[in-house]
Short mmCIF file of C-alpha atoms and ligand atoms in Angstrom, two decimals:
data_model
loop_
_atom_site.label_atom_id
_atom_site.label_comp_id
_atom_site.label_asym_id
_atom_site.label_seq_id
_atom_site.Cartn_x
_atom_site.Cartn_y
_atom_site.Cartn_z
CA MET D 1032 41.82 -75.69 104.43
CA ARG D 1033 42.75 -76.49 100.89
CA THR D 1034 41.72 -79.71 99.26
CA THR D 1035 42.53 -81.06 95.84
CA ILE D 1036 39.76 -82.75 93.93
CA GLN D 1037 40.15 -84.74 90.76
CA PHE D 1038 37.37 -83.95 88.33
CA GLY D 1039 37.37 -86.62 85.65
CA PRO D 1040 38.76 -88.13 83.46
CA GLN D 1041 35.68 -90.33 83.52
CA HIS D 1042 32.88 -88.01 84.55
CA PRO D 1043 29.19 -88.15 83.69
CA VAL D 1044 29.05 -84.49 82.60
CA TRP D 1045 31.36 -85.05 79.68
CA ILE D 1046 31.06 -87.97 77.37
CA GLU D 1047 34.78 -87.79 76.80
CA PRO D 1048 37.79 -87.91 79.10
CA LEU D 1049 39.29 -84.71 80.43
CA ARG D 1050 40.80 -84.14 83.83
CA LEU D 1051 40.56 -81.04 85.95
CA LYS D 1052 42.55 -80.83 89.12
CA LEU D 1053 40.63 -78.48 91.35
CA THR D 1054 42.19 -76.95 94.41
CA THR D 1055 39.34 -75.86 96.59
CA ASP D 1056 38.82 -73.86 99.73
CA GLY D 1057 35.45 -74.98 100.99
CA GLU D 1058 33.06 -74.57 98.08
CA LEU D 1059 35.21 -72.09 96.20
CA ILE D 1060 37.78 -73.06 93.64
CA LYS D 1061 41.13 -71.44 94.18
CA ASP D 1062 43.21 -73.07 91.52
CA VAL D 1063 42.64 -75.29 88.56
CA ASP D 1064 44.85 -77.42 86.43
CA LEU D 1065 43.61 -78.79 83.15
CA GLU D 1066 45.07 -82.04 81.99
CA ALA D 1067 44.26 -83.21 78.51
CA GLY D 1068 45.70 -85.78 76.17
CA TYR D 1069 43.51 -88.75 77.02
CA VAL D 1070 42.26 -88.98 73.46
CA HIS D 1071 45.56 -88.36 71.77
CA ARG D 1072 45.82 -90.97 69.03
CA GLY D 1073 48.45 -89.28 66.89
CA LEU D 1074 46.23 -88.43 63.96
CA GLU D 1075 48.42 -85.76 62.42
CA LYS D 1076 51.10 -88.35 61.78
CA LYS D 1077 48.57 -90.66 60.25
CA PHE D 1078 47.50 -87.93 57.84
CA GLU D 1079 50.73 -88.50 55.90
CA TRP D 1080 48.78 -90.91 53.84
CA ASP D 1081 47.01 -91.24 50.53
CA TYR D 1082 45.03 -88.01 50.35
CA ASN D 1083 41.91 -89.79 49.12
CA LYS D 1084 41.82 -91.98 52.20
CA ALA D 1085 42.80 -89.12 54.47
CA ALA D 1086 39.46 -87.43 53.70
CA TYR D 1087 37.79 -90.29 55.58
CA LEU D 1088 40.36 -90.07 58.32
CA SER D 1089 39.68 -86.37 58.78
CA GLU D 1090 36.02 -87.20 59.42
CA ARG D 1091 37.10 -89.32 62.31
CA VAL D 1092 38.94 -86.59 64.13
CA CYS D 1093 35.57 -85.75 65.64
CA ALA D 1094 32.21 -87.11 64.61
CA ILE D 1095 30.13 -84.18 65.82
CA CYS D 1096 31.57 -81.91 63.14
CA THR D 1097 32.66 -84.56 60.63
CA GLN D 1098 31.46 -82.62 57.64
CA HIS D 1099 33.37 -79.55 58.73
CA HIS D 1100 36.55 -81.52 59.20
CA SER D 1101 36.40 -83.27 55.87
CA THR D 1102 35.32 -80.14 54.03
CA CYS D 1103 38.15 -78.18 55.53
CA PHE D 1104 40.64 -80.90 54.71
CA CYS D 1105 39.37 -81.19 51.14
CA LEU D 1106 39.48 -77.42 50.67
CA GLY D 1107 43.05 -77.48 51.92
CA VAL D 1108 44.16 -80.22 49.56
CA GLU D 1109 42.23 -78.79 46.62
CA GLY D 1110 44.13 -75.54 47.07
CA THR D 1111 47.44 -77.32 46.57
CA MET D 1112 46.37 -78.86 43.28
CA ALA D 1113 46.95 -76.54 40.36
CA GLY D 1114 43.98 -75.93 38.09
CA LEU D 1115 41.39 -77.79 40.14
CA GLU D 1116 38.03 -76.06 40.26
CA LEU D 1117 35.32 -77.36 42.57
CA PRO D 1118 32.02 -77.88 40.68
CA ARG D 1119 29.35 -75.46 41.83
CA ARG D 1120 26.87 -78.17 42.70
CA ALA D 1121 29.40 -79.89 44.94
CA ALA D 1122 30.04 -76.60 46.72
CA ILE D 1123 26.31 -76.09 47.33
CA ILE D 1124 25.84 -79.62 48.64
CA ARG D 1125 28.79 -79.25 50.96
CA THR D 1126 27.43 -75.99 52.33
CA ILE D 1127 23.96 -77.44 52.92
CA MET D 1128 25.57 -80.30 54.83
CA LEU D 1129 27.66 -77.89 56.88
CA GLU D 1130 24.58 -76.02 58.00
CA LEU D 1131 22.66 -79.21 58.74
CA GLU D 1132 25.53 -80.32 60.85
CA ARG D 1133 25.54 -77.08 62.78
CA LEU D 1134 21.88 -77.74 63.58
CA HIS D 1135 22.51 -81.19 65.01
CA SER D 1136 25.58 -80.08 66.90
CA HIS D 1137 23.82 -77.14 68.52
CA PHE D 1138 20.87 -79.29 69.54
CA LEU D 1139 23.37 -81.63 71.17
CA ALA D 1140 25.18 -78.80 72.93
CA ILE D 1141 21.97 -77.18 74.19
CA GLY D 1142 20.72 -80.54 75.40
CA LEU D 1143 23.90 -81.35 77.27
CA THR D 1144 23.98 -77.90 78.85
CA LEU D 1145 20.46 -78.32 80.14
CA GLU D 1146 21.28 -81.77 81.43
CA ALA D 1147 24.22 -80.38 83.34
CA ILE D 1148 21.85 -78.17 85.34
CA GLY D 1149 19.44 -81.02 85.96
CA PHE D 1150 16.85 -80.64 83.22
CA GLU D 1151 16.95 -84.18 81.95
CA ASN D 1152 13.58 -83.87 80.27
CA MET D 1153 14.86 -80.97 78.16
CA PHE D 1154 17.88 -83.03 77.24
CA MET D 1155 15.57 -85.74 75.98
CA LEU D 1156 13.53 -83.17 74.07
CA CYS D 1157 16.61 -81.77 72.35
CA PHE D 1158 17.68 -85.24 71.38
CA ARG D 1159 14.30 -86.02 69.94
CA HIS D 1160 14.62 -82.96 67.71
CA ARG D 1161 18.17 -83.88 66.85
CA GLU D 1162 17.00 -87.24 65.51
CA GLN D 1163 15.02 -85.30 62.91
CA VAL D 1164 18.25 -83.84 61.55
CA LEU D 1165 19.89 -87.24 61.55
CA ASP D 1166 17.00 -88.56 59.47
CA VAL D 1167 17.81 -86.01 56.80
CA PHE D 1168 21.44 -87.08 56.91
CA GLU D 1169 20.43 -90.68 56.52
CA ARG D 1170 18.21 -89.87 53.56
CA THR D 1171 20.83 -87.77 51.76
CA THR D 1172 24.10 -89.52 52.55
CA GLY D 1173 23.08 -92.96 53.77
CA ASN D 1174 24.72 -92.50 57.16
CA ARG D 1175 23.53 -91.07 60.41
CA VAL D 1176 26.64 -89.61 61.95
CA LEU D 1177 29.69 -89.99 59.73
CA HIS D 1178 28.63 -89.06 56.24
CA GLY D 1179 31.56 -89.97 54.02
CA ILE D 1180 30.41 -87.86 51.08
CA ASN D 1181 33.39 -85.54 50.79
CA ILE D 1182 36.27 -86.45 48.54
CA VAL D 1183 39.04 -84.29 47.20
CA GLY D 1184 37.52 -82.63 44.15
CA GLY D 1185 33.86 -82.86 44.99
CA VAL D 1186 31.21 -84.93 46.69
CA THR D 1187 29.95 -88.45 46.08
CA ARG D 1188 26.21 -87.98 46.52
CA ASN D 1189 23.79 -85.72 44.80
CA ILE D 1190 20.74 -83.98 46.22
CA GLY D 1191 17.95 -84.44 43.69
CA PRO D 1192 14.80 -82.31 43.34
CA GLU D 1193 12.74 -84.64 45.53
CA MET D 1194 15.30 -84.59 48.29
CA ALA D 1195 15.55 -80.81 47.96
CA LYS D 1196 11.83 -80.54 48.60
CA GLU D 1197 12.13 -82.87 51.54
CA ILE D 1198 14.87 -80.70 53.03
CA LEU D 1199 12.67 -77.62 52.71
CA ASP D 1200 9.81 -79.43 54.43
CA PHE D 1201 12.22 -80.46 57.12
CA CYS D 1202 13.19 -76.81 57.60
CA ASP D 1203 9.58 -75.89 58.37
CA ASP D 1204 9.29 -78.75 60.82
CA ILE D 1205 12.56 -78.12 62.62
CA GLU D 1206 11.86 -74.40 62.85
CA LYS D 1207 8.69 -75.12 64.80
CA ARG D 1208 10.64 -77.42 67.10
CA ALA D 1209 13.42 -74.90 67.57
CA HIS D 1210 10.88 -72.24 68.46
CA GLU D 1211 9.47 -74.57 71.08
CA ILE D 1212 12.92 -75.06 72.61
CA GLU D 1213 13.60 -71.34 72.50
CA ARG D 1214 10.30 -70.54 74.19
CA ILE D 1215 10.96 -72.98 77.01
CA ILE D 1216 14.52 -71.81 77.59
CA VAL D 1217 13.97 -68.08 77.32
CA SER D 1218 10.83 -67.99 79.41
CA SER D 1219 12.11 -70.28 82.12
CA TYR D 1220 12.92 -68.43 85.29
CA THR D 1221 14.85 -71.36 86.74
CA ILE D 1222 17.17 -71.84 83.80
CA LYS D 1223 17.89 -68.14 83.64
CA GLN D 1224 18.64 -67.90 87.33
CA ARG D 1225 20.95 -70.87 87.16
CA MET D 1226 22.96 -69.66 84.17
CA GLN D 1227 23.01 -65.88 84.33
CA GLY D 1228 26.13 -64.41 85.83
CA VAL D 1229 27.90 -67.77 86.00
CA GLY D 1230 31.28 -68.11 84.34
CA VAL D 1231 31.54 -64.61 82.92
CA MET D 1232 34.08 -64.08 80.17
CA THR D 1233 34.54 -60.41 79.46
CA GLU D 1234 35.12 -59.06 75.98
CA LYS D 1235 38.69 -58.14 76.83
CA MET D 1236 39.40 -61.60 78.13
CA ALA D 1237 37.88 -63.23 75.07
CA LYS D 1238 40.07 -61.16 72.80
CA GLU D 1239 43.21 -61.80 74.81
CA LEU D 1240 42.68 -65.54 74.98
CA GLY D 1241 41.69 -65.69 71.33
CA VAL D 1242 38.63 -67.87 71.85
CA VAL D 1243 36.47 -68.63 68.84
CA GLY D 1244 32.95 -69.60 67.91
CA PRO D 1245 29.89 -69.24 70.16
CA VAL D 1246 32.17 -68.66 73.15
CA ALA D 1247 33.65 -65.56 71.53
CA ARG D 1248 30.32 -64.42 70.15
CA GLY D 1249 28.74 -64.81 73.57
CA SER D 1250 31.29 -62.27 74.82
CA ASN D 1251 30.45 -59.65 72.22
CA VAL D 1252 33.25 -60.51 69.79
CA PRO D 1253 31.65 -60.67 66.33
CA TYR D 1254 34.04 -63.20 64.87
CA ASP D 1255 32.64 -65.75 62.47
CA VAL D 1256 34.75 -67.30 59.72
CA ARG D 1257 31.72 -67.45 57.47
CA HIS D 1258 31.67 -63.68 57.69
CA ALA D 1259 35.36 -62.88 58.05
CA ALA D 1260 36.78 -65.20 55.38
CA PRO D 1261 33.87 -66.58 53.34
CA HIS D 1262 34.42 -70.00 51.84
CA LEU D 1263 32.29 -72.14 49.54
CA LEU D 1264 28.83 -70.66 49.11
CA TYR D 1265 29.13 -68.20 51.97
CA ARG D 1266 30.46 -65.78 49.38
CA GLU D 1267 26.93 -65.57 48.00
CA VAL D 1268 24.66 -66.12 50.96
CA LYS D 1269 25.71 -63.56 53.50
CA VAL D 1270 26.08 -64.38 57.16
CA THR D 1271 25.98 -61.85 59.96
CA PRO D 1272 27.60 -63.02 63.19
CA ILE D 1273 25.21 -63.45 66.09
CA VAL D 1274 26.50 -61.82 69.24
CA GLU D 1275 25.40 -61.57 72.84
CA LYS D 1276 26.86 -59.08 75.26
CA ASP D 1277 27.04 -60.68 78.68
CA GLY D 1278 29.62 -63.42 78.21
CA ASP D 1279 28.11 -65.73 80.83
CA CYS D 1280 26.81 -69.27 80.41
CA TRP D 1281 23.40 -67.89 79.50
CA ALA D 1282 24.80 -65.75 76.68
CA ARG D 1283 26.80 -68.60 75.21
CA SER D 1284 23.75 -70.85 75.21
CA LEU D 1285 21.58 -68.13 73.75
CA VAL D 1286 24.01 -67.67 70.87
CA ARG D 1287 23.59 -71.35 70.07
CA VAL D 1288 19.82 -71.15 70.22
CA ARG D 1289 19.77 -68.15 67.91
CA GLU D 1290 22.18 -69.82 65.51
CA LEU D 1291 19.69 -72.62 65.04
CA PHE D 1292 17.40 -70.17 63.26
CA GLN D 1293 20.28 -68.73 61.30
CA SER D 1294 21.21 -72.17 60.01
CA ILE D 1295 17.62 -72.96 59.05
CA ASP D 1296 17.47 -69.67 57.20
CA LEU D 1297 20.72 -70.43 55.37
CA ILE D 1298 19.52 -73.86 54.30
CA ARG D 1299 16.37 -72.26 52.95
CA GLN D 1300 18.48 -69.92 50.85
CA LEU D 1301 20.86 -72.64 49.70
CA VAL D 1302 18.47 -75.35 48.55
CA PRO D 1303 16.86 -73.32 45.71
CA LEU D 1304 20.35 -72.65 44.31
CA LEU D 1305 20.54 -76.35 43.42
CA ASP D 1306 17.86 -75.78 40.81
CA GLY D 1307 19.37 -75.45 37.36
CA THR D 1308 22.93 -76.09 38.49
CA PRO D 1309 24.55 -78.74 36.23
CA ASP D 1310 24.65 -82.23 37.70
CA GLU D 1311 28.39 -82.27 38.02
CA LEU D 1312 29.64 -83.47 41.36
CA PHE D 1313 33.26 -84.26 40.93
CA ALA D 1314 36.24 -82.70 39.16
CA LYS D 1315 39.26 -84.86 38.57
CA SER D 1316 42.56 -83.22 39.24
CA LYS D 1317 45.43 -83.62 36.83
CA ALA D 1318 48.01 -82.34 39.26
CA MET D 1319 49.23 -83.91 42.48
CA PRO D 1320 49.23 -81.91 45.72
CA GLU D 1321 52.19 -79.58 45.71
CA GLY D 1322 53.19 -76.69 47.90
CA GLU D 1323 51.34 -75.58 50.99
CA ASN D 1324 47.91 -74.25 51.68
CA ILE D 1325 45.64 -73.40 54.55
CA ALA D 1326 41.88 -73.66 54.82
CA ARG D 1327 39.48 -72.33 57.44
CA VAL D 1328 35.84 -73.10 58.05
CA GLU D 1329 33.45 -72.15 60.82
CA ALA D 1330 32.66 -75.36 62.68
CA PRO D 1331 29.80 -75.41 65.22
CA ARG D 1332 32.35 -74.81 67.95
CA GLY D 1333 34.31 -72.13 66.15
CA GLU D 1334 37.09 -71.70 63.70
CA LEU D 1335 38.61 -74.86 62.29
CA PHE D 1336 41.97 -74.64 60.59
CA TYR D 1337 43.85 -77.07 58.35
CA TYR D 1338 47.35 -76.65 57.04
CA VAL D 1339 48.30 -78.98 54.19
CA ARG D 1340 51.63 -79.46 52.50
CA GLY D 1341 51.98 -81.77 49.52
CA LYS D 1342 55.12 -83.28 48.03
CA LYS D 1343 53.96 -83.98 44.49
CA SER D 1344 52.89 -87.50 45.26
CA LYS D 1345 49.78 -89.20 46.52
CA GLU D 1346 51.03 -89.06 50.07
CA LEU D 1347 50.84 -85.74 51.85
CA ASP D 1348 53.88 -84.29 53.50
CA ARG D 1349 52.29 -82.66 56.51
CA VAL D 1350 48.84 -81.86 57.80
CA LYS D 1351 48.29 -79.65 60.81
CA VAL D 1352 44.90 -79.41 62.43
CA ARG D 1353 43.93 -76.61 64.76
CA THR D 1354 40.48 -77.33 66.02
CA SER D 1355 38.00 -75.01 67.62
CA THR D 1356 38.14 -76.60 71.05
CA TYR D 1357 41.88 -76.14 70.97
CA GLY D 1358 41.29 -72.43 70.68
CA ASN D 1359 38.60 -72.44 73.35
CA GLY D 1360 40.38 -74.72 75.81
CA LEU D 1361 42.46 -71.87 77.13
CA GLY D 1362 39.36 -70.12 78.37
CA ILE D 1363 38.15 -72.94 80.60
CA ALA D 1364 40.67 -72.60 83.43
CA PRO D 1365 40.34 -68.83 84.11
CA LEU D 1366 36.55 -69.07 84.22
CA ILE D 1367 36.51 -71.95 86.66
CA LYS D 1368 38.90 -70.19 89.01
CA GLY D 1369 36.80 -68.47 91.62
CA SER D 1370 33.56 -70.28 90.85
CA HIS D 1371 31.69 -72.84 92.95
CA ILE D 1372 32.24 -76.57 92.60
CA ALA D 1373 28.65 -77.02 91.49
CA ASP D 1374 29.25 -74.73 88.51
CA VAL D 1375 32.31 -76.50 87.15
CA GLY D 1376 30.32 -78.93 85.04
CA LEU D 1377 28.06 -76.20 83.72
CA ILE D 1378 30.89 -73.84 82.79
CA THR D 1379 32.88 -76.48 80.95
CA ILE D 1380 29.85 -77.79 79.11
CA THR D 1381 28.87 -74.34 77.83
CA PHE D 1382 32.21 -74.32 76.04
CA ASP D 1383 30.86 -77.35 74.23
CA PRO D 1384 34.19 -79.09 74.60
CA CYS D 1385 35.03 -81.76 72.09
CA ILE D 1386 37.98 -83.64 73.47
CA GLY D 1387 38.39 -85.71 70.32
CA CYS D 1388 39.19 -82.43 68.60
CA PHE D 1389 41.21 -81.11 71.50
CA ASP D 1390 43.69 -83.96 71.61
CA ARG D 1391 43.41 -85.39 68.12
CA MET Y 1455 16.08 -118.23 87.31
CA SER Y 1456 16.89 -116.73 90.66
CA LEU Y 1457 15.58 -113.42 91.84
CA THR Y 1458 18.89 -111.63 91.30
CA GLU Y 1459 19.08 -112.98 87.78
CA ILE Y 1460 15.63 -111.74 86.92
CA SER Y 1461 16.21 -108.33 88.39
CA ARG Y 1462 19.58 -108.01 86.74
CA LYS Y 1463 18.12 -108.94 83.41
CA LYS Y 1464 15.27 -106.51 83.85
CA SER Y 1465 17.46 -103.60 84.82
CA PRO Y 1466 21.11 -103.67 83.88
CA TRP Y 1467 23.10 -100.56 84.71
CA VAL Y 1468 25.62 -99.52 82.14
CA ILE Y 1469 28.65 -97.30 82.35
CA HIS Y 1470 29.76 -95.52 79.22
CA VAL Y 1471 33.50 -95.06 78.82
CA GLY Y 1472 34.88 -93.08 75.90
CA THR Y 1473 38.59 -93.35 75.32
CA GLY Y 1474 40.13 -92.54 71.99
CA GLY Y 1475 37.21 -92.71 69.62
CA CYS Y 1476 35.85 -89.99 67.40
CA ASN Y 1477 32.55 -89.49 69.29
CA GLY Y 1478 30.56 -91.11 66.50
CA CYS Y 1479 29.78 -94.13 68.57
CA ASP Y 1480 29.37 -92.08 71.76
CA LEU Y 1481 26.66 -90.14 70.00
CA GLU Y 1482 24.91 -93.31 68.95
CA ILE Y 1483 25.01 -94.61 72.50
CA LEU Y 1484 23.43 -91.35 73.61
CA ALA Y 1485 20.86 -91.81 70.85
CA CYS Y 1486 20.11 -95.23 72.34
CA LEU Y 1487 19.35 -93.69 75.71
CA THR Y 1488 17.10 -90.98 74.31
CA PRO Y 1489 13.53 -91.03 72.98
CA ARG Y 1490 13.92 -92.52 69.50
CA TYR Y 1491 15.54 -95.78 70.62
CA ASP Y 1492 14.96 -95.45 74.33
CA VAL Y 1493 16.62 -98.43 75.94
CA SER Y 1494 15.35 -97.27 79.32
CA ARG Y 1495 12.07 -98.94 78.47
CA PHE Y 1496 13.99 -102.20 78.89
CA GLY Y 1497 15.28 -100.99 82.22
CA VAL Y 1498 18.75 -100.05 81.04
CA MET Y 1499 20.11 -97.23 83.08
CA SER Y 1500 23.21 -95.19 82.45
CA THR Y 1501 25.35 -94.49 85.47
CA GLY Y 1502 28.57 -92.62 85.91
CA ASN Y 1503 29.73 -94.75 88.81
CA PRO Y 1504 31.64 -97.94 88.00
CA LYS Y 1505 30.73 -99.45 91.38
CA HIS Y 1506 27.08 -99.51 90.38
CA ALA Y 1507 27.55 -100.84 86.88
CA ASP Y 1508 26.98 -104.29 85.44
CA VAL Y 1509 27.91 -103.52 81.86
CA MET Y 1510 30.73 -101.40 80.52
CA LEU Y 1511 30.37 -99.88 77.08
CA VAL Y 1512 33.77 -98.91 75.72
CA VAL Y 1513 34.16 -96.67 72.71
CA GLY Y 1514 37.40 -96.11 70.87
CA PRO Y 1515 40.88 -97.58 70.75
CA VAL Y 1516 42.46 -97.41 74.19
CA THR Y 1517 44.93 -94.56 74.19
CA ILE Y 1518 48.17 -95.08 76.06
CA LYS Y 1519 47.29 -92.46 78.62
CA TYR Y 1520 43.89 -93.97 79.31
CA LYS Y 1521 45.09 -97.56 79.67
CA GLU Y 1522 45.53 -97.47 83.43
CA ILE Y 1523 42.24 -95.69 83.98
CA ILE Y 1524 40.22 -98.19 82.03
CA LYS Y 1525 41.81 -101.05 83.98
CA ASN Y 1526 41.00 -99.21 87.14
CA LEU Y 1527 37.38 -98.76 86.13
CA TYR Y 1528 37.11 -102.42 85.22
CA ASP Y 1529 38.51 -103.50 88.57
CA GLN Y 1530 36.06 -101.30 90.42
CA MET Y 1531 33.02 -102.92 88.83
CA PRO Y 1532 31.40 -105.63 90.96
CA ASP Y 1533 31.23 -109.23 89.73
CA PRO Y 1534 29.65 -110.41 87.45
CA LYS Y 1535 30.53 -107.84 84.83
CA VAL Y 1536 30.46 -107.65 81.07
CA VAL Y 1537 32.45 -105.47 78.70
CA ILE Y 1538 31.07 -104.47 75.31
CA SER Y 1539 33.39 -102.93 72.77
CA VAL Y 1540 31.33 -100.56 70.66
CA GLY Y 1541 32.57 -99.73 67.20
CA THR Y 1542 35.23 -101.02 64.90
CA CYS Y 1543 37.96 -98.95 66.44
CA ALA Y 1544 37.25 -100.35 69.89
CA SER Y 1545 37.33 -103.88 68.52
CA THR Y 1546 40.43 -103.78 66.36
CA GLY Y 1547 41.77 -100.26 66.18
CA GLY Y 1548 39.86 -99.65 62.96
CA ILE Y 1549 40.90 -96.62 61.01
CA TYR Y 1550 43.40 -95.63 63.68
CA GLN Y 1551 45.51 -98.72 63.13
CA GLY Y 1552 49.11 -97.65 62.95
CA CYS Y 1553 48.69 -94.47 64.96
CA TYR Y 1554 51.32 -94.18 67.65
CA GLY Y 1555 49.05 -92.88 70.39
CA HIS Y 1556 47.01 -95.95 71.22
CA CYS Y 1557 47.54 -99.58 72.03
CA GLY Y 1558 44.97 -101.25 69.79
CA GLY Y 1559 41.53 -102.48 70.66
CA VAL Y 1560 39.99 -102.74 74.09
CA ASP Y 1561 40.70 -106.46 74.34
CA LYS Y 1562 44.38 -105.67 74.70
CA VAL Y 1563 43.63 -104.14 78.08
CA VAL Y 1564 40.51 -105.72 79.59
CA PRO Y 1565 38.66 -108.91 78.60
CA VAL Y 1566 35.86 -108.17 76.15
CA ASP Y 1567 32.68 -110.25 75.96
CA VAL Y 1568 30.75 -108.69 73.10
CA TYR Y 1569 32.04 -106.97 70.00
CA VAL Y 1570 29.73 -104.60 68.16
CA PRO Y 1571 31.18 -103.76 64.74
CA GLY Y 1572 30.45 -100.73 62.61
CA CYS Y 1573 32.03 -97.37 62.03
CA ASN Y 1574 29.97 -95.76 63.27
CA VAL Y 1575 27.66 -98.37 64.79
CA ARG Y 1576 23.93 -98.02 64.47
CA PRO Y 1577 21.86 -97.74 67.64
CA GLU Y 1578 20.08 -100.99 66.73
CA ALA Y 1579 23.43 -102.76 66.81
CA VAL Y 1580 24.20 -101.37 70.25
CA ILE Y 1581 20.84 -102.65 71.53
CA ASP Y 1582 21.57 -106.03 69.98
CA GLY Y 1583 24.91 -106.10 71.73
CA LEU Y 1584 23.30 -105.20 75.03
CA VAL Y 1585 20.82 -108.06 74.75
CA LEU Y 1586 23.65 -110.47 74.05
CA ALA Y 1587 25.57 -109.10 76.98
CA LEU Y 1588 22.69 -109.70 79.37
CA ASP Y 1589 22.73 -113.42 78.62
CA ILE Y 1590 26.44 -113.55 79.22
CA LEU Y 1591 25.94 -111.65 82.46
CA ASN Y 1592 23.50 -114.24 83.74
CA GLU Y 1593 25.77 -117.08 82.73
CA LYS Y 1594 28.58 -115.53 84.69
CA GLU Y 1595 26.28 -115.07 87.67
CA ARG Y 1596 25.31 -118.74 87.57
CA LYS Y 1597 28.93 -119.80 87.45
CA ILE Y 1598 29.76 -117.69 90.48
CA LEU Y 1599 26.82 -119.19 92.39
CA GLU Y 1600 27.90 -122.73 91.52
CA GLU Y 1601 31.42 -122.05 92.63
CA LYS Y 1602 30.11 -120.71 95.90
CA LYS Y 1603 27.98 -123.80 96.41
CA ALA Y 1604 30.86 -126.11 95.63
CA LYS Y 1605 33.00 -124.25 98.10
CA ALA Y 1606 30.33 -124.47 100.79
CA LYS Y 1607 30.07 -128.21 100.21
CA GLY Y 1608 33.81 -128.60 100.41
CA ALA Y 1609 33.86 -126.71 103.67
CA ALA Y 1610 31.08 -128.89 105.11
S1 LIG V 1105 34.18 -96.96 65.37
FE1 LIG V 1105 34.32 -95.28 63.89
S2 LIG V 1105 32.62 -93.92 64.45
FE2 LIG V 1105 32.96 -95.26 66.20
S3 LIG V 1105 34.32 -94.11 67.55
FE3 LIG V 1105 35.59 -95.44 66.23
S4 LIG V 1105 36.17 -94.17 64.48
FE4 LIG V 1105 34.44 -93.15 65.50
#
């Protein structure tokens, strides 16, 4: 007998609204219908605004990757302004922030994944480590979650030598903590049993659906924008994409765990570059945005894409945002089809869905 | 203070509802529930079931699609109940003012008792709001009891 179950929109597994209509036959899911749009505020329309204010608006598309959103937006707008060169120090600071943000986002994602399979203590542990990253944010930008340091043409806050040292100390500390998490996850028989073989996305499927980020890399697709189309400082510090072969929930989570160490390593390489770079944070543009431009960055959840078109005035003509969850969303339904009801929460959460990004 | 009042004050159950916000405030609510700020030491417990909840924490401007659902959730909560709007955008629409996809703050849809401003709010502010809400909760409880008593007297 077939039954239809409504999963969401208000469901404890996700902190945001999303609705799945599951058609089930006993415990097995036969059909699934994904209904989104609960967070649709109409942001792209609102972007037709003063471009200086829009940088703050872009942060509020999604607060988990705020720095990625505003950096991508600023890169997009800066490309439309003739003769504007981003100061090197601003580029370094932006890149350090991007990597710090990846750390906090991955801790969040790992924690939520573990909570979905019942390890609430591990969730708490991840969040305790995440607070450490937020402390660094608070010390450098003055804010815990939304940073507000990106403006078109540069950044508003500097990282001085003392803060640089503090960040390096933080790297040592967080590395120890990340190792602890890794040890617990990798050596745990229970976690492995629960996640291995669940929600398998094959390499072929990943390529056909065009998924991005850790979801793609978990399925053996080595696609990372930092590697494929280097932006900012990634032209100098090289990034090799981290891939796992299996494509199940375990592989996706493992990619995130391994990326923690990659980010720490990148921050360690980036901070010394601040030394001796002139204290110039902001370049004023003489031209207004004109023509069109695209920018891509690698957000914690995958490729983030901004299209910007200016009309030679302060207001922008059009901004199009294609977020990483928008790319990944397509993969959710095929994976859920054929799985057990108990796995639905786990499978969706390993996609690290960000509905604020999804609906905009 | 009656026994229910004491127990309610010692252990309020909250339901967290995210509608159209940017996750900034959702994250800070999560931060409240986790070790650094740890509101569970005051007995606050997060539940996903509106029928068990005393306090509703709403984040974000209510999007048009979510309007009915939030009303529904509110109606399912047992009396007395308190609604806290967390964040500027839940209180007034904040930075999203003028967007076509939402219908303003939460108070346009359900009655709000406590407003916590900030974009994004700090966890301390959320805790402050919760403490305020508990007093309001007890006041509401007392009112309900009085009404019941008055009714009983009238009947007798
Ligand atoms: S108040 Fe600000 S930080 Fe909080 S959800 Fe709204 S836009 Fe995001």
